[in-house]
XYZ file of N, CA, C and O in Angstrom:
632
model
N 54.749 -23.818 -26.884
C 56.110 -23.864 -27.392
C 56.643 -25.304 -27.418
O 57.349 -25.673 -28.339
N 56.274 -26.095 -26.394
C 56.719 -27.490 -26.326
C 56.199 -28.261 -27.537
O 56.918 -29.066 -28.131
N 54.952 -27.973 -27.921
C 54.355 -28.672 -29.052
C 55.066 -28.314 -30.363
O 55.277 -29.178 -31.212
N 55.454 -27.049 -30.514
C 56.151 -26.625 -31.726
C 57.535 -27.266 -31.813
O 57.939 -27.748 -32.880
N 58.250 -27.285 -30.706
C 59.581 -27.906 -30.694
C 59.459 -29.403 -30.977
O 60.229 -29.968 -31.764
N 58.471 -30.043 -30.351
C 58.260 -31.482 -30.576
C 57.934 -31.754 -32.032
O 58.465 -32.697 -32.630
N 57.068 -30.931 -32.613
C 56.734 -31.088 -34.027
C 57.980 -30.958 -34.889
O 58.222 -31.771 -35.790
N 58.807 -29.949 -34.611
C 60.036 -29.769 -35.376
C 60.970 -30.963 -35.267
O 61.538 -31.428 -36.263
N 61.114 -31.502 -34.056
C 61.990 -32.664 -33.860
C 61.453 -33.910 -34.560
O 62.219 -34.665 -35.171
N 60.148 -34.109 -34.488
C 59.545 -35.267 -35.157
C 59.685 -35.126 -36.674
O 60.020 -36.091 -37.370
N 59.434 -33.937 -37.179
C 59.589 -33.716 -38.622
C 61.032 -33.967 -39.062
O 61.273 -34.648 -40.060
N 61.985 -33.411 -38.318
C 63.377 -33.578 -38.706
C 63.807 -35.038 -38.570
O 64.507 -35.572 -39.429
N 63.373 -35.698 -37.489
C 63.702 -37.116 -37.319
C 63.149 -37.955 -38.461
O 63.832 -38.838 -38.999
N 61.905 -37.683 -38.850
C 61.297 -38.408 -39.975
C 62.049 -38.123 -41.267
O 62.313 -39.025 -42.055
N 62.372 -36.852 -41.465
C 63.101 -36.468 -42.674
C 64.451 -37.181 -42.725
O 64.851 -37.707 -43.761
N 65.144 -37.206 -41.593
C 66.457 -37.831 -41.535
C 66.366 -39.338 -41.801
O 67.171 -39.893 -42.550
N 65.365 -39.998 -41.212
C 65.183 -41.434 -41.442
C 64.879 -41.740 -42.904
O 65.366 -42.720 -43.464
N 64.066 -40.901 -43.520
C 63.684 -41.173 -44.905
C 64.773 -40.785 -45.904
O 64.918 -41.430 -46.938
N 65.532 -39.748 -45.607
C 66.550 -39.328 -46.567
C 67.817 -40.169 -46.425
O 68.416 -40.561 -47.422
N 68.251 -40.407 -45.201
C 69.460 -41.182 -44.977
C 70.724 -40.465 -45.432
O 71.778 -41.074 -45.565
N 70.623 -39.166 -45.650
C 71.780 -38.390 -46.102
C 72.302 -37.556 -44.930
O 71.541 -36.847 -44.279
N 73.595 -37.636 -44.687
C 74.179 -36.961 -43.536
C 75.226 -35.916 -43.932
O 76.086 -35.577 -43.127
N 75.164 -35.404 -45.131
C 76.083 -34.345 -45.552
C 75.641 -33.034 -44.903
O 74.436 -32.744 -44.847
N 76.580 -32.231 -44.423
C 76.239 -31.014 -43.678
C 75.274 -30.075 -44.422
O 74.317 -29.589 -43.825
N 75.506 -29.835 -45.707
C 74.644 -28.915 -46.448
C 73.221 -29.463 -46.557
O 72.244 -28.734 -46.373
N 73.093 -30.763 -46.817
C 71.773 -31.383 -46.926
C 71.075 -31.376 -45.569
O 69.867 -31.130 -45.472
N 71.829 -31.631 -44.483
C 71.245 -31.559 -43.136
C 70.732 -30.152 -42.834
O 69.655 -29.980 -42.258
N 71.505 -29.145 -43.244
C 71.083 -27.754 -43.055
C 69.787 -27.484 -43.804
O 68.862 -26.855 -43.266
N 69.691 -27.956 -45.040
C 68.452 -27.773 -45.807
C 67.269 -28.473 -45.121
O 66.157 -27.948 -45.107
N 67.520 -29.635 -44.546
C 66.470 -30.351 -43.818
C 65.996 -29.575 -42.600
O 64.787 -29.474 -42.347
N 66.924 -29.027 -41.846
C 66.576 -28.224 -40.666
C 65.781 -26.996 -41.092
O 64.750 -26.656 -40.483
N 66.218 -26.332 -42.153
C 65.510 -25.137 -42.640
C 64.107 -25.507 -43.097
O 63.128 -24.815 -42.770
N 63.966 -26.602 -43.839
C 62.651 -27.035 -44.318
C 61.707 -27.328 -43.158
O 60.545 -26.888 -43.159
N 62.206 -28.060 -42.185
C 61.365 -28.389 -41.026
C 61.007 -27.133 -40.242
O 59.880 -26.992 -39.757
N 61.954 -26.224 -40.123
C 61.684 -24.952 -39.445
C 60.607 -24.153 -40.139
O 59.722 -23.578 -39.486
N 60.652 -24.113 -41.469
C 59.619 -23.392 -42.235
C 58.243 -24.016 -42.007
O 57.252 -23.311 -41.814
N 58.186 -25.342 -42.005
C 56.904 -26.024 -41.774
C 56.364 -25.699 -40.383
O 55.167 -25.429 -40.219
N 57.224 -25.684 -39.372
C 56.783 -25.356 -38.014
C 56.290 -23.910 -37.944
O 55.249 -23.625 -37.334
N 57.002 -22.998 -38.571
C 56.579 -21.592 -38.583
C 55.212 -21.452 -39.255
O 54.327 -20.741 -38.760
N 55.020 -22.137 -40.371
C 53.725 -22.091 -41.058
C 52.629 -22.669 -40.167
O 51.531 -22.103 -40.063
N 52.925 -23.773 -39.484
C 51.934 -24.386 -38.592
C 51.590 -23.447 -37.437
O 50.423 -23.352 -37.032
N 52.574 -22.742 -36.917
C 52.326 -21.773 -35.843
C 51.455 -20.631 -36.367
O 50.476 -20.232 -35.720
N 51.787 -20.121 -37.536
C 50.995 -19.023 -38.126
C 49.560 -19.441 -38.421
O 48.642 -18.643 -38.330
N 49.369 -20.718 -38.775
C 48.020 -21.233 -39.039
C 47.284 -21.570 -37.750
O 46.099 -21.897 -37.776
N 47.987 -21.506 -36.618
C 47.425 -21.814 -35.303
C 46.840 -23.230 -35.254
O 45.729 -23.445 -34.777
N 47.610 -24.195 -35.768
C 47.159 -25.590 -35.765
C 47.973 -26.467 -34.814
O 47.752 -27.670 -34.760
N 48.874 -25.869 -34.068
C 49.677 -26.653 -33.124
C 49.032 -26.548 -31.750
O 49.003 -25.485 -31.143
N 48.467 -27.674 -31.291
C 47.886 -27.745 -29.957
C 48.073 -29.157 -29.412
O 48.784 -29.964 -29.999
N 47.420 -29.461 -28.307
C 47.615 -30.775 -27.671
C 47.020 -31.917 -28.486
O 47.364 -33.064 -28.256
N 46.121 -31.634 -29.437
C 45.578 -32.695 -30.277
C 46.392 -32.866 -31.561
O 46.553 -33.966 -32.050
N 46.910 -31.790 -32.100
C 47.714 -31.886 -33.321
C 49.077 -32.510 -33.030
O 49.615 -33.256 -33.841
N 49.635 -32.196 -31.884
C 50.921 -32.753 -31.452
C 50.719 -33.289 -30.039
O 51.033 -32.635 -29.055
N 50.171 -34.503 -29.915
C 49.813 -35.041 -28.596
C 51.022 -35.551 -27.807
O 51.205 -36.757 -27.625
N 51.831 -34.622 -27.320
C 53.038 -34.964 -26.577
C 52.687 -35.788 -25.336
O 53.420 -36.703 -24.962
N 51.543 -35.499 -24.714
C 51.162 -36.182 -23.475
C 50.888 -37.678 -23.686
O 50.824 -38.428 -22.728
N 50.733 -38.114 -24.939
C 50.463 -39.522 -25.213
C 51.724 -40.334 -25.518
O 51.656 -41.560 -25.610
N 52.853 -39.682 -25.664
C 54.057 -40.326 -26.167
C 54.378 -41.650 -25.478
O 54.483 -42.685 -26.135
N 54.516 -41.645 -24.178
C 54.938 -42.860 -23.485
C 53.801 -43.872 -23.378
O 54.015 -45.070 -23.433
N 52.573 -43.377 -23.237
C 51.429 -44.279 -23.140
C 51.195 -45.006 -24.459
O 50.795 -46.163 -24.465
N 51.459 -44.335 -25.564
C 51.303 -44.964 -26.882
C 52.303 -46.104 -27.039
O 51.982 -47.148 -27.613
N 53.498 -45.929 -26.524
C 54.513 -46.977 -26.617
C 54.097 -48.241 -25.870
O 54.538 -49.340 -26.208
N 53.249 -48.105 -24.862
C 52.711 -49.268 -24.161
C 51.481 -49.835 -24.866
O 51.224 -51.029 -24.803
N 50.725 -48.962 -25.532
C 49.496 -49.387 -26.201
C 49.782 -50.142 -27.501
O 49.108 -51.117 -27.816
N 50.772 -49.704 -28.269
C 51.059 -50.305 -29.574
C 51.337 -51.806 -29.515
O 50.808 -52.543 -30.342
N 52.153 -52.293 -28.581
C 52.370 -53.754 -28.545
C 51.076 -54.529 -28.286
O 50.840 -55.574 -28.895
N 50.249 -54.005 -27.391
C 48.970 -54.673 -27.129
C 48.110 -54.670 -28.389
O 47.543 -55.695 -28.753
N 48.003 -53.521 -29.078
C 47.210 -53.427 -30.305
C 47.782 -54.347 -31.383
O 47.033 -55.023 -32.101
N 49.103 -54.412 -31.484
C 49.737 -55.292 -32.471
C 49.323 -56.742 -32.230
O 49.004 -57.468 -33.173
N 49.316 -57.174 -30.965
C 48.930 -58.540 -30.651
C 47.451 -58.775 -31.000
O 47.088 -59.836 -31.502
N 46.609 -57.798 -30.760
C 45.186 -57.918 -31.135
C 45.043 -58.049 -32.651
O 44.198 -58.798 -33.142
N 45.858 -57.317 -33.390
C 45.823 -57.387 -34.856
C 46.251 -58.780 -35.321
O 45.644 -59.358 -36.228
N 47.280 -59.333 -34.701
C 47.741 -60.684 -35.052
C 46.634 -61.705 -34.800
O 46.319 -62.537 -35.657
N 45.999 -61.638 -33.631
C 44.924 -62.583 -33.296
C 43.748 -62.446 -34.271
O 43.182 -63.450 -34.710
N 43.402 -61.200 -34.610
C 42.291 -60.976 -35.537
C 42.636 -61.482 -36.939
O 41.773 -62.002 -37.646
N 43.896 -61.330 -37.342
C 44.333 -61.856 -38.643
C 44.145 -63.361 -38.714
O 43.690 -63.900 -39.720
N 44.502 -64.052 -37.648
C 44.340 -65.509 -37.607
C 42.863 -65.870 -37.710
O 42.481 -66.770 -38.470
N 42.014 -65.148 -36.983
C 40.571 -65.405 -37.021
C 39.999 -65.176 -38.423
O 39.244 -66.004 -38.939
N 40.367 -64.073 -39.051
C 39.862 -63.777 -40.395
C 40.355 -64.821 -41.397
O 39.603 -65.268 -42.274
N 41.596 -65.233 -41.265
C 42.142 -66.264 -42.163
C 41.349 -67.563 -42.045
O 41.011 -68.190 -43.058
N 41.037 -67.965 -40.827
C 40.226 -69.175 -40.625
C 38.872 -69.039 -41.321
O 38.392 -69.991 -41.944
N 38.273 -67.882 -41.217
C 36.951 -67.669 -41.816
C 37.030 -67.654 -43.346
O 36.172 -68.203 -44.021
N 38.055 -67.048 -43.881
C 38.219 -66.999 -45.334
C 38.481 -68.392 -45.904
O 37.996 -68.742 -46.983
N 39.217 -69.206 -45.172
C 39.514 -70.570 -45.615
C 38.359 -71.541 -45.362
O 38.451 -72.712 -45.703
N 37.285 -71.059 -44.769
C 36.122 -71.897 -44.534
C 36.210 -72.740 -43.284
O 35.408 -73.658 -43.093
N 37.178 -72.456 -42.421
C 37.329 -73.218 -41.188
C 36.413 -72.697 -40.074
O 36.264 -73.343 -39.041
N 35.853 -71.531 -40.293
C 34.893 -70.948 -39.349
C 33.872 -70.173 -40.166
O 34.147 -69.755 -41.294
N 32.708 -69.992 -39.582
C 31.601 -69.357 -40.298
C 31.763 -67.837 -40.353
O 32.186 -67.207 -39.389
N 31.407 -67.270 -41.503
C 31.338 -65.820 -41.651
C 29.903 -65.421 -41.363
O 28.971 -65.910 -42.000
N 29.734 -64.557 -40.383
C 28.391 -64.103 -40.006
C 28.430 -62.596 -39.755
O 28.532 -62.152 -38.619
N 28.386 -61.795 -40.833
C 28.510 -60.341 -40.694
C 27.490 -59.771 -39.709
O 26.337 -60.197 -39.669
N 27.934 -58.822 -38.937
C 27.065 -58.196 -37.948
C 27.474 -56.748 -37.729
O 28.601 -56.369 -38.041
N 26.542 -55.973 -37.233
C 26.828 -54.580 -36.869
C 26.419 -54.382 -35.414
O 25.357 -54.858 -35.000
N 27.258 -53.698 -34.663
C 26.973 -53.420 -33.259
C 27.321 -51.974 -32.941
O 28.131 -51.349 -33.624
N 26.701 -51.459 -31.895
C 27.041 -50.137 -31.371
C 27.873 -50.356 -30.116
O 27.438 -51.019 -29.186
N 29.064 -49.792 -30.102
C 29.982 -49.942 -28.979
C 30.024 -48.616 -28.224
O 30.209 -47.556 -28.820
N 29.878 -48.679 -26.908
C 29.964 -47.479 -26.077
C 31.416 -47.050 -25.960
O 32.289 -47.841 -25.632
N 31.670 -45.787 -26.263
C 33.021 -45.228 -26.158
C 33.074 -44.320 -24.933
O 32.226 -43.450 -24.761
N 34.066 -44.522 -24.082
C 34.174 -43.734 -22.853
C 35.232 -42.635 -22.938
O 35.549 -42.009 -21.925
N 35.765 -42.396 -24.110
C 36.804 -41.378 -24.250
C 36.199 -39.990 -24.026
O 35.047 -39.740 -24.352
N 37.031 -39.088 -23.509
C 36.564 -37.750 -23.172
C 36.880 -36.714 -24.248
O 36.334 -35.618 -24.230
N 37.768 -37.046 -25.164
C 38.180 -36.061 -26.163
C 37.963 -36.612 -27.573
O 37.821 -37.822 -27.766
N 37.962 -35.701 -28.525
C 37.860 -36.122 -29.920
C 39.060 -36.980 -30.312
O 38.913 -37.957 -31.042
N 40.234 -36.627 -29.812
C 41.440 -37.404 -30.099
C 41.288 -38.839 -29.588
O 41.614 -39.791 -30.297
N 40.755 -38.999 -28.386
C 40.539 -40.333 -27.834
C 39.557 -41.140 -28.666
O 39.774 -42.327 -28.921
N 38.470 -40.494 -29.107
C 37.483 -41.179 -29.956
C 38.104 -41.616 -31.278
O 37.852 -42.720 -31.755
N 38.910 -40.752 -31.851
C 39.566 -41.084 -33.121
C 40.530 -42.252 -32.928
O 40.582 -43.175 -33.749
N 41.294 -42.234 -31.844
C 42.211 -43.339 -31.566
C 41.453 -44.657 -31.402
O 41.870 -45.693 -31.917
N 40.332 -44.617 -30.700
C 39.539 -45.824 -30.480
C 38.943 -46.327 -31.794
O 39.056 -47.504 -32.138
N 38.331 -45.419 -32.560
C 37.725 -45.826 -33.835
C 38.782 -46.355 -34.802
O 38.556 -47.358 -35.496
N 39.944 -45.723 -34.853
C 41.005 -46.194 -35.747
C 41.578 -47.530 -35.277
O 41.931 -48.378 -36.101
N 41.659 -47.742 -33.978
C 42.132 -49.025 -33.462
C 41.180 -50.145 -33.860
O 41.612 -51.245 -34.201
N 39.880 -49.861 -33.817
C 38.884 -50.849 -34.242
C 39.082 -51.175 -35.719
O 39.104 -52.335 -36.127
N 39.255 -50.149 -36.527
C 39.402 -50.345 -37.968
C 40.719 -51.046 -38.313
O 40.774 -51.836 -39.257
N 41.776 -50.788 -37.556
C 43.058 -51.453 -37.804
C 42.993 -52.949 -37.526
O 43.765 -53.719 -38.077
N 42.080 -53.350 -36.663
C 41.950 -54.761 -36.304
C 41.174 -55.477 -37.401
O 40.017 -55.155 -37.654
N 41.790 -56.439 -38.105
C 41.123 -57.120 -39.219
C 39.790 -57.749 -38.797
O 39.656 -58.280 -37.701
N 38.815 -57.646 -39.688
C 37.503 -58.213 -39.431
C 36.533 -57.224 -38.826
O 35.354 -57.517 -38.702
N 37.010 -56.036 -38.438
C 36.129 -55.004 -37.900
C 36.428 -53.671 -38.561
O 37.568 -53.398 -38.955
N 35.392 -52.852 -38.676
C 35.580 -51.507 -39.225
C 34.603 -50.552 -38.554
O 33.442 -50.883 -38.348
N 35.111 -49.396 -38.173
C 34.262 -48.357 -37.581
C 33.495 -47.677 -38.706
O 34.096 -47.134 -39.631
N 32.183 -47.705 -38.619
C 31.332 -47.109 -39.650
C 31.012 -45.659 -39.323
O 31.042 -44.796 -40.178
N 30.704 -45.403 -38.037
C 30.261 -44.068 -37.654
C 30.600 -43.818 -36.188
O 30.440 -44.704 -35.355
N 31.066 -42.619 -35.900
C 31.239 -42.189 -34.521
C 30.045 -41.282 -34.233
O 29.927 -40.206 -34.805
N 29.177 -41.749 -33.356
C 27.929 -41.040 -33.101
C 28.109 -40.025 -31.979
O 28.971 -40.164 -31.118
N 27.263 -38.991 -31.993
C 27.380 -37.906 -31.015
C 27.081 -38.347 -29.592
O 27.514 -37.712 -28.646
N 26.340 -39.436 -29.424
C 25.987 -39.891 -28.072
C 27.075 -40.761 -27.440
O 26.860 -41.373 -26.400
N 28.251 -40.817 -28.060
C 29.365 -41.569 -27.484
C 29.407 -43.028 -27.867
O 30.029 -43.826 -27.181
N 28.763 -43.394 -28.950
C 28.808 -44.765 -29.445
C 29.522 -44.804 -30.792
O 29.533 -43.817 -31.523
N 30.092 -45.959 -31.098
C 30.715 -46.170 -32.403
C 30.000 -47.341 -33.054
O 29.869 -48.408 -32.452
N 29.527 -47.135 -34.275
C 28.875 -48.195 -35.034
C 29.967 -49.003 -35.723
O 30.795 -48.450 -36.454
N 29.984 -50.312 -35.455
C 31.061 -51.185 -35.943
C 30.466 -52.316 -36.773
O 29.488 -52.946 -36.374
N 31.064 -52.567 -37.938
C 30.722 -53.743 -38.745
C 31.820 -54.774 -38.521
O 33.004 -54.440 -38.530
N 31.394 -56.022 -38.293
C 32.365 -57.094 -38.051
C 32.057 -58.285 -38.935
O 30.908 -58.503 -39.326
N 33.090 -59.062 -39.236
C 32.951 -60.241 -40.090
C 32.187 -61.359 -39.374
O 31.623 -62.235 -40.005
N 32.160 -61.293 -38.032
C 31.467 -62.331 -37.268
C 31.012 -61.766 -35.929
O 31.559 -60.776 -35.439
N 30.047 -62.416 -35.336
C 29.573 -62.009 -34.012
C 30.692 -62.170 -32.978
O 30.843 -61.347 -32.082
N 31.488 -63.208 -33.130
C 32.591 -63.441 -32.197
C 33.609 -62.299 -32.257
O 34.273 -62.003 -31.271
N 33.736 -61.686 -33.431
C 34.681 -60.585 -33.600
C 34.302 -59.343 -32.808
O 35.152 -58.495 -32.539
N 33.030 -59.227 -32.437
C 32.599 -58.063 -31.666
C 32.648 -58.297 -30.160
O 32.554 -57.354 -29.390
N 32.807 -59.555 -29.748
C 32.785 -59.855 -28.314
C 33.915 -59.162 -27.562
O 33.721 -58.663 -26.457
N 35.088 -59.111 -28.178
C 36.205 -58.413 -27.538
C 35.933 -56.927 -27.393
O 36.294 -56.310 -26.385
N 35.291 -56.345 -28.397
C 34.967 -54.925 -28.322
C 33.904 -54.659 -27.265
O 33.979 -53.686 -26.521
N 32.912 -55.533 -27.224
C 31.843 -55.348 -26.253
C 32.332 -55.579 -24.828
O 31.757 -55.053 -23.883
N 33.410 -56.345 -24.697
C 34.010 -56.550 -23.386
C 34.644 -55.276 -22.836
O 34.831 -55.126 -21.637
N 35.025 -54.359 -23.729
C 35.523 -53.057 -23.324
C 37.011 -52.943 -23.092
O 37.488 -51.905 -22.635
N 37.789 -53.984 -23.403
C 39.230 -53.936 -23.150
C 39.910 -52.833 -23.972
O 40.689 -52.043 -23.440
N 39.603 -52.762 -25.276
C 40.228 -51.741 -26.121
C 39.777 -50.351 -25.677
O 40.590 -49.422 -25.593
N 38.498 -50.200 -25.383
C 37.965 -48.924 -24.921
C 38.677 -48.482 -23.649
O 39.096 -47.332 -23.519
N 38.839 -49.397 -22.705
C 39.503 -49.082 -21.440
C 40.944 -48.646 -21.669
O 41.413 -47.659 -21.104
N 41.648 -49.370 -22.534
C 43.058 -49.050 -22.786
C 43.219 -47.686 -23.464
O 44.137 -46.917 -23.142
N 42.342 -47.376 -24.419
C 42.429 -46.065 -25.085
C 42.079 -44.954 -24.106
O 42.726 -43.899 -24.091
N 41.073 -45.178 -23.262
C 40.705 -44.173 -22.264
C 41.849 -43.928 -21.288
O 42.153 -42.783 -20.954
N 42.510 -44.990 -20.848
C 43.671 -44.838 -19.959
C 44.792 -44.064 -20.652
O 45.482 -43.256 -20.034
N 44.963 -44.340 -21.953
C 46.026 -43.687 -22.700
C 45.763 -42.185 -22.829
O 46.690 -41.382 -22.743
N 44.514 -41.799 -23.028
C 44.216 -40.373 -23.230
C 44.229 -39.572 -21.938
O 44.351 -38.349 -21.984
N 44.092 -40.247 -20.792
C 44.133 -39.525 -19.504
C 45.500 -38.902 -19.308
O 46.521 -39.565 -19.428
N 45.499 -37.606 -18.996
C 46.762 -36.890 -18.850
C 47.349 -37.039 -17.457
O 48.516 -36.820 -17.248
N 46.546 -37.439 -16.504
C 47.033 -37.488 -15.124
C 47.348 -38.787 -14.628
O 47.570 -39.816 -14.828
């Protein structure tokens, strides 16, 4: 039930931010629309801890600033390489993923892909992620395990 209510609130909040209309009748239509979507999601049995990861809410708010800073640093590195100030040396590596859930693996793989100069190619069944990087130096941070550790901490519920 918590997941359904959270989904409804997130949907309505998103709708309100995007519409920017605060007339009572339009607000009522927004509430009804979001309610219908939640009812459909409940009937489809797609609301669970992975579809609406309420347990990650506060941990994500701590993770995003760190990820944003990593993206900024990677952007600077890629810019240097594109301008010819540093060598481009494409490489592929297998990174060990320590996440326990599919949601954690997806978060880790997407974080890698969001970071410029790296892209997750494959999430393998043995707990590794195949990563292509613009340079060998670009994989050193991943091999160090900082991002993996942070995502694993974020997915832990306790």
